[in-house]
Amino acid sequence: MHISACIFDLDGVLVDTAKYHFLAWKRLADQLGINFTEEDNEQLKGVSRMTSLDIILEIGNRKPDDNLKLEYATLKNKWYKEYISKMTPDEILPGCLMFIEELRNANIRVAVGSASKNTPMILERVGILNLFDAVADGNNVKKAKPDPEVFLKAAEMLGVNPGNCVVFEDAVAGVQAAINAGMMCIGIGSPKILTDAQLVIKGLNEMNLTKLLTIEKNIC
Ligand code: BG6
Ligand code: MG
């Protein structure tokens, strides 16, 4: 395999925004009288805003009409944006900047592939928007992970073949999306959860160019 590009999921890979998603969803759930726990929150990782809302409503056994659902999602996003508008570069996850710099110096292209419609705002807030050659996110794709659309879109924007891309992902739905795109996937998190990833590391601080090139050599 020849690696031409690395595509990074945003939430949980480049920045730790899962806690802000949780706080905002929890606030909505509390308001609706739904008991929503941090354990429930795991199911929301990597999936779209409306699917996340559906999961919470299912937990609370609620069936609001579409207009009310849109109202809830808009409210959650308003609270979420209040949190992310205060983010600083300190919230970039360890190892991320050094690894991306190594990739850029080695002429390996770098992109973001995220379900979040707030991707541009977050990248800008933490000061890394200009590091990426392409950004595919919830604003320019229709189908949510595990559909491969967001990663295929990133590869298309970069002008590289999907088979020459490596995806870094922390969510089960995201690992599946990478596999569905025909890309190699390195999981960020626990090997017990990300069972389908080719390799699982705890964070990008465990990755560097030398390790990536070793993986490249060993995969046919
Ligand atoms: C993903 C997160 O990256 O983006 C999900 O893991 C989130 O938790 C999804 O629901 C959509 O995000 P947003 O910012 O468009 O509501
Ligand atoms: Mg993620």
PDB file of C-alpha atoms and ligand atoms in Angstrom:
ATOM      1  CA  MET A   1       0.000   0.000   0.000  1.00  0.00           C
ATOM      2  CA  HIS A   2       1.211   3.518  -0.771  1.00  0.00           C
ATOM      3  CA  ILE A   3      -0.017   6.216   1.621  1.00  0.00           C
ATOM      4  CA  SER A   4      -0.789   9.488  -0.189  1.00  0.00           C
ATOM      5  CA  ALA A   5      -3.097  11.052   2.394  1.00  0.00           C
ATOM      6  CA  CYS A   6      -4.234  10.918   6.004  1.00  0.00           C
ATOM      7  CA  ILE A   7      -7.829  11.837   6.844  1.00  0.00           C
ATOM      8  CA  PHE A   8      -8.631  12.795  10.414  1.00  0.00           C
ATOM      9  CA  ASP A   9     -11.968  12.679  12.166  1.00  0.00           C
ATOM     10  CA  LEU A  10     -12.382  15.849  14.249  1.00  0.00           C
ATOM     11  CA  ASP A  11     -14.273  15.183  17.505  1.00  0.00           C
ATOM     12  CA  GLY A  12     -12.212  12.882  19.728  1.00  0.00           C
ATOM     13  CA  VAL A  13      -9.240  12.682  17.333  1.00  0.00           C
ATOM     14  CA  LEU A  14      -8.016  16.264  16.827  1.00  0.00           C
ATOM     15  CA  VAL A  15      -9.935  17.934  19.662  1.00  0.00           C
ATOM     16  CA  ASP A  16     -11.773  16.765  22.760  1.00  0.00           C
ATOM     17  CA  THR A  17     -15.229  18.113  21.981  1.00  0.00           C
ATOM     18  CA  ALA A  18     -17.155  14.996  23.117  1.00  0.00           C
ATOM     19  CA  LYS A  19     -17.501  16.599  26.572  1.00  0.00           C
ATOM     20  CA  TYR A  20     -19.193  19.682  25.063  1.00  0.00           C
ATOM     21  CA  HIS A  21     -21.565  17.562  22.951  1.00  0.00           C
ATOM     22  CA  PHE A  22     -22.433  15.662  26.143  1.00  0.00           C
ATOM     23  CA  LEU A  23     -23.014  18.810  28.224  1.00  0.00           C
ATOM     24  CA  ALA A  24     -25.306  20.300  25.580  1.00  0.00           C
ATOM     25  CA  TRP A  25     -27.294  17.063  25.023  1.00  0.00           C
ATOM     26  CA  LYS A  26     -27.522  16.528  28.801  1.00  0.00           C
ATOM     27  CA  ARG A  27     -28.952  20.022  29.218  1.00  0.00           C
ATOM     28  CA  LEU A  28     -31.615  19.245  26.609  1.00  0.00           C
ATOM     29  CA  ALA A  29     -32.355  15.816  28.112  1.00  0.00           C
ATOM     30  CA  ASP A  30     -32.696  17.349  31.611  1.00  0.00           C
ATOM     31  CA  GLN A  31     -35.076  19.948  30.241  1.00  0.00           C
ATOM     32  CA  LEU A  32     -37.164  17.168  28.668  1.00  0.00           C
ATOM     33  CA  GLY A  33     -37.008  15.034  31.835  1.00  0.00           C
ATOM     34  CA  ILE A  34     -35.030  12.268  30.086  1.00  0.00           C
ATOM     35  CA  ASN A  35     -32.392  10.387  32.078  1.00  0.00           C
ATOM     36  CA  PHE A  36     -29.332  10.583  29.793  1.00  0.00           C
ATOM     37  CA  THR A  37     -25.992   9.268  31.112  1.00  0.00           C
ATOM     38  CA  GLU A  38     -22.337   9.465  30.010  1.00  0.00           C
ATOM     39  CA  GLU A  39     -22.635   5.788  29.095  1.00  0.00           C
ATOM     40  CA  ASP A  40     -25.562   6.584  26.760  1.00  0.00           C
ATOM     41  CA  ASN A  41     -23.384   9.328  25.257  1.00  0.00           C
ATOM     42  CA  GLU A  42     -21.017   6.694  23.776  1.00  0.00           C
ATOM     43  CA  GLN A  43     -23.719   5.820  21.217  1.00  0.00           C
ATOM     44  CA  LEU A  44     -23.721   9.413  19.982  1.00  0.00           C
ATOM     45  CA  LYS A  45     -20.063   9.488  18.959  1.00  0.00           C
ATOM     46  CA  GLY A  46     -19.551   9.887  15.228  1.00  0.00           C
ATOM     47  CA  VAL A  47     -23.248   9.996  14.355  1.00  0.00           C
ATOM     48  CA  SER A  48     -25.101  13.035  13.018  1.00  0.00           C
ATOM     49  CA  ARG A  49     -26.929  15.637  15.114  1.00  0.00           C
ATOM     50  CA  MET A  50     -30.416  14.390  14.181  1.00  0.00           C
ATOM     51  CA  THR A  51     -29.482  10.728  14.762  1.00  0.00           C
ATOM     52  CA  SER A  52     -28.072  11.715  18.167  1.00  0.00           C
ATOM     53  CA  LEU A  53     -31.378  13.400  19.003  1.00  0.00           C
ATOM     54  CA  ASP A  54     -33.308  10.301  17.876  1.00  0.00           C
ATOM     55  CA  ILE A  55     -31.188   8.138  20.219  1.00  0.00           C
ATOM     56  CA  ILE A  56     -31.937  10.433  23.194  1.00  0.00           C
ATOM     57  CA  LEU A  57     -35.663  10.569  22.382  1.00  0.00           C
ATOM     58  CA  GLU A  58     -35.691   6.777  22.120  1.00  0.00           C
ATOM     59  CA  ILE A  59     -34.094   6.523  25.595  1.00  0.00           C
ATOM     60  CA  GLY A  60     -36.862   8.785  26.934  1.00  0.00           C
ATOM     61  CA  ASN A  61     -39.520   7.005  24.865  1.00  0.00           C
ATOM     62  CA  ARG A  62     -40.614  10.331  23.299  1.00  0.00           C
ATOM     63  CA  LYS A  63     -42.029  10.807  19.817  1.00  0.00           C
ATOM     64  CA  PRO A  64     -42.210  14.532  19.039  1.00  0.00           C
ATOM     65  CA  ASP A  65     -43.162  15.735  15.548  1.00  0.00           C
ATOM     66  CA  ASP A  66     -40.491  16.899  13.073  1.00  0.00           C
ATOM     67  CA  ASN A  67     -40.930  20.604  13.880  1.00  0.00           C
ATOM     68  CA  LEU A  68     -40.356  20.011  17.574  1.00  0.00           C
ATOM     69  CA  LYS A  69     -37.359  17.791  16.801  1.00  0.00           C
ATOM     70  CA  LEU A  70     -35.825  20.582  14.763  1.00  0.00           C
ATOM     71  CA  GLU A  71     -36.447  22.965  17.661  1.00  0.00           C
ATOM     72  CA  TYR A  72     -34.657  20.597  20.090  1.00  0.00           C
ATOM     73  CA  ALA A  73     -31.676  20.109  17.743  1.00  0.00           C
ATOM     74  CA  THR A  74     -31.390  23.867  17.211  1.00  0.00           C
ATOM     75  CA  LEU A  75     -31.441  24.481  20.953  1.00  0.00           C
ATOM     76  CA  LYS A  76     -28.770  21.837  21.579  1.00  0.00           C
ATOM     77  CA  ASN A  77     -26.594  23.340  18.858  1.00  0.00           C
ATOM     78  CA  LYS A  78     -26.990  26.843  20.320  1.00  0.00           C
ATOM     79  CA  TRP A  79     -25.696  25.582  23.691  1.00  0.00           C
ATOM     80  CA  TYR A  80     -22.935  23.536  21.998  1.00  0.00           C
ATOM     81  CA  LYS A  81     -21.777  26.615  20.089  1.00  0.00           C
ATOM     82  CA  GLU A  82     -21.580  28.579  23.338  1.00  0.00           C
ATOM     83  CA  TYR A  83     -19.074  25.991  24.610  1.00  0.00           C
ATOM     84  CA  ILE A  84     -16.990  25.705  21.440  1.00  0.00           C
ATOM     85  CA  SER A  85     -16.846  29.464  20.937  1.00  0.00           C
ATOM     86  CA  LYS A  86     -14.654  29.546  24.066  1.00  0.00           C
ATOM     87  CA  MET A  87     -12.238  26.817  22.870  1.00  0.00           C
ATOM     88  CA  THR A  88      -8.518  27.587  22.741  1.00  0.00           C
ATOM     89  CA  PRO A  89      -5.491  25.920  21.043  1.00  0.00           C
ATOM     90  CA  ASP A  90      -4.846  24.164  24.396  1.00  0.00           C
ATOM     91  CA  GLU A  91      -7.722  21.851  23.531  1.00  0.00           C
ATOM     92  CA  ILE A  92      -5.936  20.328  20.534  1.00  0.00           C
ATOM     93  CA  LEU A  93      -5.264  16.723  21.556  1.00  0.00           C
ATOM     94  CA  PRO A  94      -1.635  15.711  22.354  1.00  0.00           C
ATOM     95  CA  GLY A  95       0.575  14.668  19.438  1.00  0.00           C
ATOM     96  CA  CYS A  96      -1.757  16.022  16.784  1.00  0.00           C
ATOM     97  CA  LEU A  97       0.237  19.082  15.680  1.00  0.00           C
ATOM     98  CA  MET A  98       3.590  17.312  15.569  1.00  0.00           C
ATOM     99  CA  PHE A  99       2.231  14.395  13.521  1.00  0.00           C
ATOM    100  CA  ILE A 100       0.449  16.643  11.010  1.00  0.00           C
ATOM    101  CA  GLU A 101       3.606  18.713  10.590  1.00  0.00           C
ATOM    102  CA  GLU A 102       5.616  15.534   9.890  1.00  0.00           C
ATOM    103  CA  LEU A 103       3.040  14.452   7.291  1.00  0.00           C
ATOM    104  CA  ARG A 104       3.091  17.832   5.562  1.00  0.00           C
ATOM    105  CA  ASN A 105       6.898  17.833   5.443  1.00  0.00           C
ATOM    106  CA  ALA A 106       6.767  14.365   3.869  1.00  0.00           C
ATOM    107  CA  ASN A 107       4.280  15.572   1.221  1.00  0.00           C
ATOM    108  CA  ILE A 108       1.528  13.345   2.561  1.00  0.00           C
ATOM    109  CA  ARG A 109      -1.723  15.246   2.141  1.00  0.00           C
ATOM    110  CA  VAL A 110      -3.926  15.891   5.164  1.00  0.00           C
ATOM    111  CA  ALA A 111      -7.685  16.320   5.421  1.00  0.00           C
ATOM    112  CA  VAL A 112     -10.485  16.399   7.947  1.00  0.00           C
ATOM    113  CA  GLY A 113     -13.469  14.027   7.560  1.00  0.00           C
ATOM    114  CA  SER A 114     -16.112  14.821  10.167  1.00  0.00           C
ATOM    115  CA  ALA A 115     -19.885  14.543  10.593  1.00  0.00           C
ATOM    116  CA  SER A 116     -19.962  17.885  12.395  1.00  0.00           C
ATOM    117  CA  LYS A 117     -21.443  20.985  10.785  1.00  0.00           C
ATOM    118  CA  ASN A 118     -19.430  22.971  13.332  1.00  0.00           C
ATOM    119  CA  THR A 119     -16.099  21.716  11.929  1.00  0.00           C
ATOM    120  CA  PRO A 120     -14.965  25.043  10.345  1.00  0.00           C
ATOM    121  CA  MET A 121     -15.752  26.985  13.529  1.00  0.00           C
ATOM    122  CA  ILE A 122     -13.847  24.528  15.747  1.00  0.00           C
ATOM    123  CA  LEU A 123     -10.798  24.364  13.443  1.00  0.00           C
ATOM    124  CA  GLU A 124     -10.719  28.136  13.359  1.00  0.00           C
ATOM    125  CA  ARG A 125     -11.152  28.543  17.136  1.00  0.00           C
ATOM    126  CA  VAL A 126      -8.223  26.220  17.903  1.00  0.00           C
ATOM    127  CA  GLY A 127      -6.151  27.730  15.076  1.00  0.00           C
ATOM    128  CA  ILE A 128      -5.583  24.701  12.820  1.00  0.00           C
ATOM    129  CA  LEU A 129      -7.856  25.397   9.829  1.00  0.00           C
ATOM    130  CA  ASN A 130      -4.894  26.298   7.590  1.00  0.00           C
ATOM    131  CA  LEU A 131      -3.081  22.994   8.311  1.00  0.00           C
ATOM    132  CA  PHE A 132      -5.462  20.961   6.148  1.00  0.00           C
ATOM    133  CA  ASP A 133      -5.481  20.524   2.369  1.00  0.00           C
ATOM    134  CA  ALA A 134      -9.203  19.680   2.465  1.00  0.00           C
ATOM    135  CA  VAL A 135     -12.122  19.682   4.889  1.00  0.00           C
ATOM    136  CA  ALA A 136     -15.066  17.339   4.296  1.00  0.00           C
ATOM    137  CA  ASP A 137     -17.756  17.698   6.947  1.00  0.00           C
ATOM    138  CA  GLY A 138     -21.468  17.716   7.733  1.00  0.00           C
ATOM    139  CA  ASN A 139     -21.856  20.805   5.531  1.00  0.00           C
ATOM    140  CA  ASN A 140     -20.741  19.172   2.294  1.00  0.00           C
ATOM    141  CA  VAL A 141     -22.023  15.602   2.622  1.00  0.00           C
ATOM    142  CA  LYS A 142     -25.525  14.155   2.904  1.00  0.00           C
ATOM    143  CA  LYS A 143     -25.019  10.673   4.317  1.00  0.00           C
ATOM    144  CA  ALA A 144     -23.755  10.166   7.867  1.00  0.00           C
ATOM    145  CA  LYS A 145     -21.101   7.642   8.984  1.00  0.00           C
ATOM    146  CA  PRO A 146     -21.036   4.592   8.697  1.00  0.00           C
ATOM    147  CA  ASP A 147     -21.751   5.659   5.110  1.00  0.00           C
ATOM    148  CA  PRO A 148     -18.345   6.303   3.462  1.00  0.00           C
ATOM    149  CA  GLU A 149     -19.433   9.573   1.797  1.00  0.00           C
ATOM    150  CA  VAL A 150     -17.467  11.965   4.047  1.00  0.00           C
ATOM    151  CA  PHE A 151     -14.163  10.100   3.577  1.00  0.00           C
ATOM    152  CA  LEU A 152     -14.701   9.600  -0.166  1.00  0.00           C
ATOM    153  CA  LYS A 153     -15.443  13.328  -0.420  1.00  0.00           C
ATOM    154  CA  ALA A 154     -12.180  14.147   1.396  1.00  0.00           C
ATOM    155  CA  ALA A 155     -10.219  11.863  -0.977  1.00  0.00           C
ATOM    156  CA  GLU A 156     -11.913  13.487  -3.981  1.00  0.00           C
ATOM    157  CA  MET A 157     -11.095  16.981  -2.693  1.00  0.00           C
ATOM    158  CA  LEU A 158      -7.461  15.921  -2.263  1.00  0.00           C
ATOM    159  CA  GLY A 159      -7.384  14.228  -5.681  1.00  0.00           C
ATOM    160  CA  VAL A 160      -6.146  10.910  -4.275  1.00  0.00           C
ATOM    161  CA  ASN A 161      -7.434   7.345  -4.574  1.00  0.00           C
ATOM    162  CA  PRO A 162      -9.409   6.072  -1.564  1.00  0.00           C
ATOM    163  CA  GLY A 163      -7.126   3.022  -1.429  1.00  0.00           C
ATOM    164  CA  ASN A 164      -4.156   5.324  -0.743  1.00  0.00           C
ATOM    165  CA  CYS A 165      -5.778   6.999   2.283  1.00  0.00           C
ATOM    166  CA  VAL A 166      -5.438   6.248   5.981  1.00  0.00           C
ATOM    167  CA  VAL A 167      -8.251   7.354   8.296  1.00  0.00           C
ATOM    168  CA  PHE A 168      -7.861   8.160  12.003  1.00  0.00           C
ATOM    169  CA  GLU A 169     -11.143   7.596  13.860  1.00  0.00           C
ATOM    170  CA  ASP A 170     -12.427   7.284  17.443  1.00  0.00           C
ATOM    171  CA  ALA A 171     -16.001   6.126  16.752  1.00  0.00           C
ATOM    172  CA  VAL A 172     -17.320   2.711  15.747  1.00  0.00           C
ATOM    173  CA  ALA A 173     -19.491   4.313  13.030  1.00  0.00           C
ATOM    174  CA  GLY A 174     -16.414   6.171  11.727  1.00  0.00           C
ATOM    175  CA  VAL A 175     -14.224   3.050  11.577  1.00  0.00           C
ATOM    176  CA  GLN A 176     -17.000   1.364   9.602  1.00  0.00           C
ATOM    177  CA  ALA A 177     -17.246   4.389   7.275  1.00  0.00           C
ATOM    178  CA  ALA A 178     -13.493   4.197   6.564  1.00  0.00           C
ATOM    179  CA  ILE A 179     -13.712   0.472   5.816  1.00  0.00           C
ATOM    180  CA  ASN A 180     -16.742   1.093   3.592  1.00  0.00           C
ATOM    181  CA  ALA A 181     -14.658   3.691   1.736  1.00  0.00           C
ATOM    182  CA  GLY A 182     -11.945   1.077   1.102  1.00  0.00           C
ATOM    183  CA  MET A 183      -9.480   2.934   3.315  1.00  0.00           C
ATOM    184  CA  MET A 184      -7.152   1.708   6.009  1.00  0.00           C
ATOM    185  CA  CYS A 185      -8.318   2.771   9.484  1.00  0.00           C
ATOM    186  CA  ILE A 186      -6.296   3.475  12.608  1.00  0.00           C
ATOM    187  CA  GLY A 187      -8.584   3.620  15.633  1.00  0.00           C
ATOM    188  CA  ILE A 188      -8.106   6.111  18.448  1.00  0.00           C
ATOM    189  CA  GLY A 189      -9.363   4.654  21.727  1.00  0.00           C
ATOM    190  CA  SER A 190      -9.890   1.103  22.930  1.00  0.00           C
ATOM    191  CA  PRO A 191      -9.217  -2.026  20.801  1.00  0.00           C
ATOM    192  CA  LYS A 192     -12.143  -3.654  22.650  1.00  0.00           C
ATOM    193  CA  ILE A 193     -14.525  -1.081  21.158  1.00  0.00           C
ATOM    194  CA  LEU A 194     -12.880  -0.339  17.777  1.00  0.00           C
ATOM    195  CA  THR A 195     -12.639  -4.007  16.851  1.00  0.00           C
ATOM    196  CA  ASP A 196     -12.680  -3.467  13.076  1.00  0.00           C
ATOM    197  CA  ALA A 197      -9.784  -0.990  12.898  1.00  0.00           C
ATOM    198  CA  GLN A 198      -6.509  -2.370  11.494  1.00  0.00           C
ATOM    199  CA  LEU A 199      -4.634  -0.871  14.455  1.00  0.00           C
ATOM    200  CA  VAL A 200      -5.794   0.955  17.596  1.00  0.00           C
ATOM    201  CA  ILE A 201      -3.752   3.548  19.490  1.00  0.00           C
ATOM    202  CA  LYS A 202      -4.669   5.667  22.517  1.00  0.00           C
ATOM    203  CA  GLY A 203      -4.056   8.976  20.794  1.00  0.00           C
ATOM    204  CA  LEU A 204      -2.062  10.682  18.048  1.00  0.00           C
ATOM    205  CA  ASN A 205       0.802  11.092  20.541  1.00  0.00           C
ATOM    206  CA  GLU A 206       1.408   7.372  19.899  1.00  0.00           C
ATOM    207  CA  MET A 207       1.782   7.926  16.136  1.00  0.00           C
ATOM    208  CA  ASN A 208       4.574   9.398  14.033  1.00  0.00           C
ATOM    209  CA  LEU A 209       5.790   9.308  10.424  1.00  0.00           C
ATOM    210  CA  THR A 210       8.246   6.444  11.013  1.00  0.00           C
ATOM    211  CA  LYS A 211       5.480   4.250  12.492  1.00  0.00           C
ATOM    212  CA  LEU A 212       3.137   5.146   9.642  1.00  0.00           C
ATOM    213  CA  LEU A 213       5.760   4.225   7.031  1.00  0.00           C
ATOM    214  CA  THR A 214       6.355   0.899   8.811  1.00  0.00           C
ATOM    215  CA  ILE A 215       2.619   0.208   8.601  1.00  0.00           C
ATOM    216  CA  GLU A 216       2.724   1.184   4.913  1.00  0.00           C
ATOM    217  CA  LYS A 217       5.521  -1.337   4.252  1.00  0.00           C
ATOM    218  CA  ASN A 218       3.728  -4.169   6.063  1.00  0.00           C
ATOM    219  CA  ILE A 219       0.359  -3.805   4.370  1.00  0.00           C
ATOM    220  CA  CYS A 220       0.057  -5.242   0.907  1.00  0.00           C
TER     221      CYS A 220
HETATM  222  C1  BG6 B   1     -19.488  14.065  15.249  1.00  0.00           C
HETATM  223  C2  BG6 B   1     -19.641  13.825  16.727  1.00  0.00           C
HETATM  224  O1  BG6 B   1     -18.154  14.361  14.941  1.00  0.00           O
HETATM  225  O2  BG6 B   1     -20.316  15.161  14.833  1.00  0.00           O
HETATM  226  C3  BG6 B   1     -21.101  13.588  17.067  1.00  0.00           C
HETATM  227  O3  BG6 B   1     -18.867  12.692  17.107  1.00  0.00           O
HETATM  228  C4  BG6 B   1     -21.938  14.760  16.565  1.00  0.00           C
HETATM  229  O4  BG6 B   1     -21.230  13.431  18.464  1.00  0.00           O
HETATM  230  C5  BG6 B   1     -21.706  14.961  15.067  1.00  0.00           C
HETATM  231  O5  BG6 B   1     -23.321  14.519  16.797  1.00  0.00           O
HETATM  232  C6  BG6 B   1     -22.489  16.153  14.490  1.00  0.00           C
HETATM  233  O6  BG6 B   1     -21.996  17.329  15.054  1.00  0.00           O
HETATM  234  P1  BG6 B   1     -22.680  18.764  14.898  1.00  0.00           P
HETATM  235  O7  BG6 B   1     -21.614  19.701  15.429  1.00  0.00           O
HETATM  236  O8  BG6 B   1     -22.968  18.987  13.451  1.00  0.00           O
HETATM  237  O9  BG6 B   1     -23.917  18.758  15.722  1.00  0.00           O
HETATM  238 MG    MG B   2     -15.039  11.334  16.520  1.00  0.00          MG
END
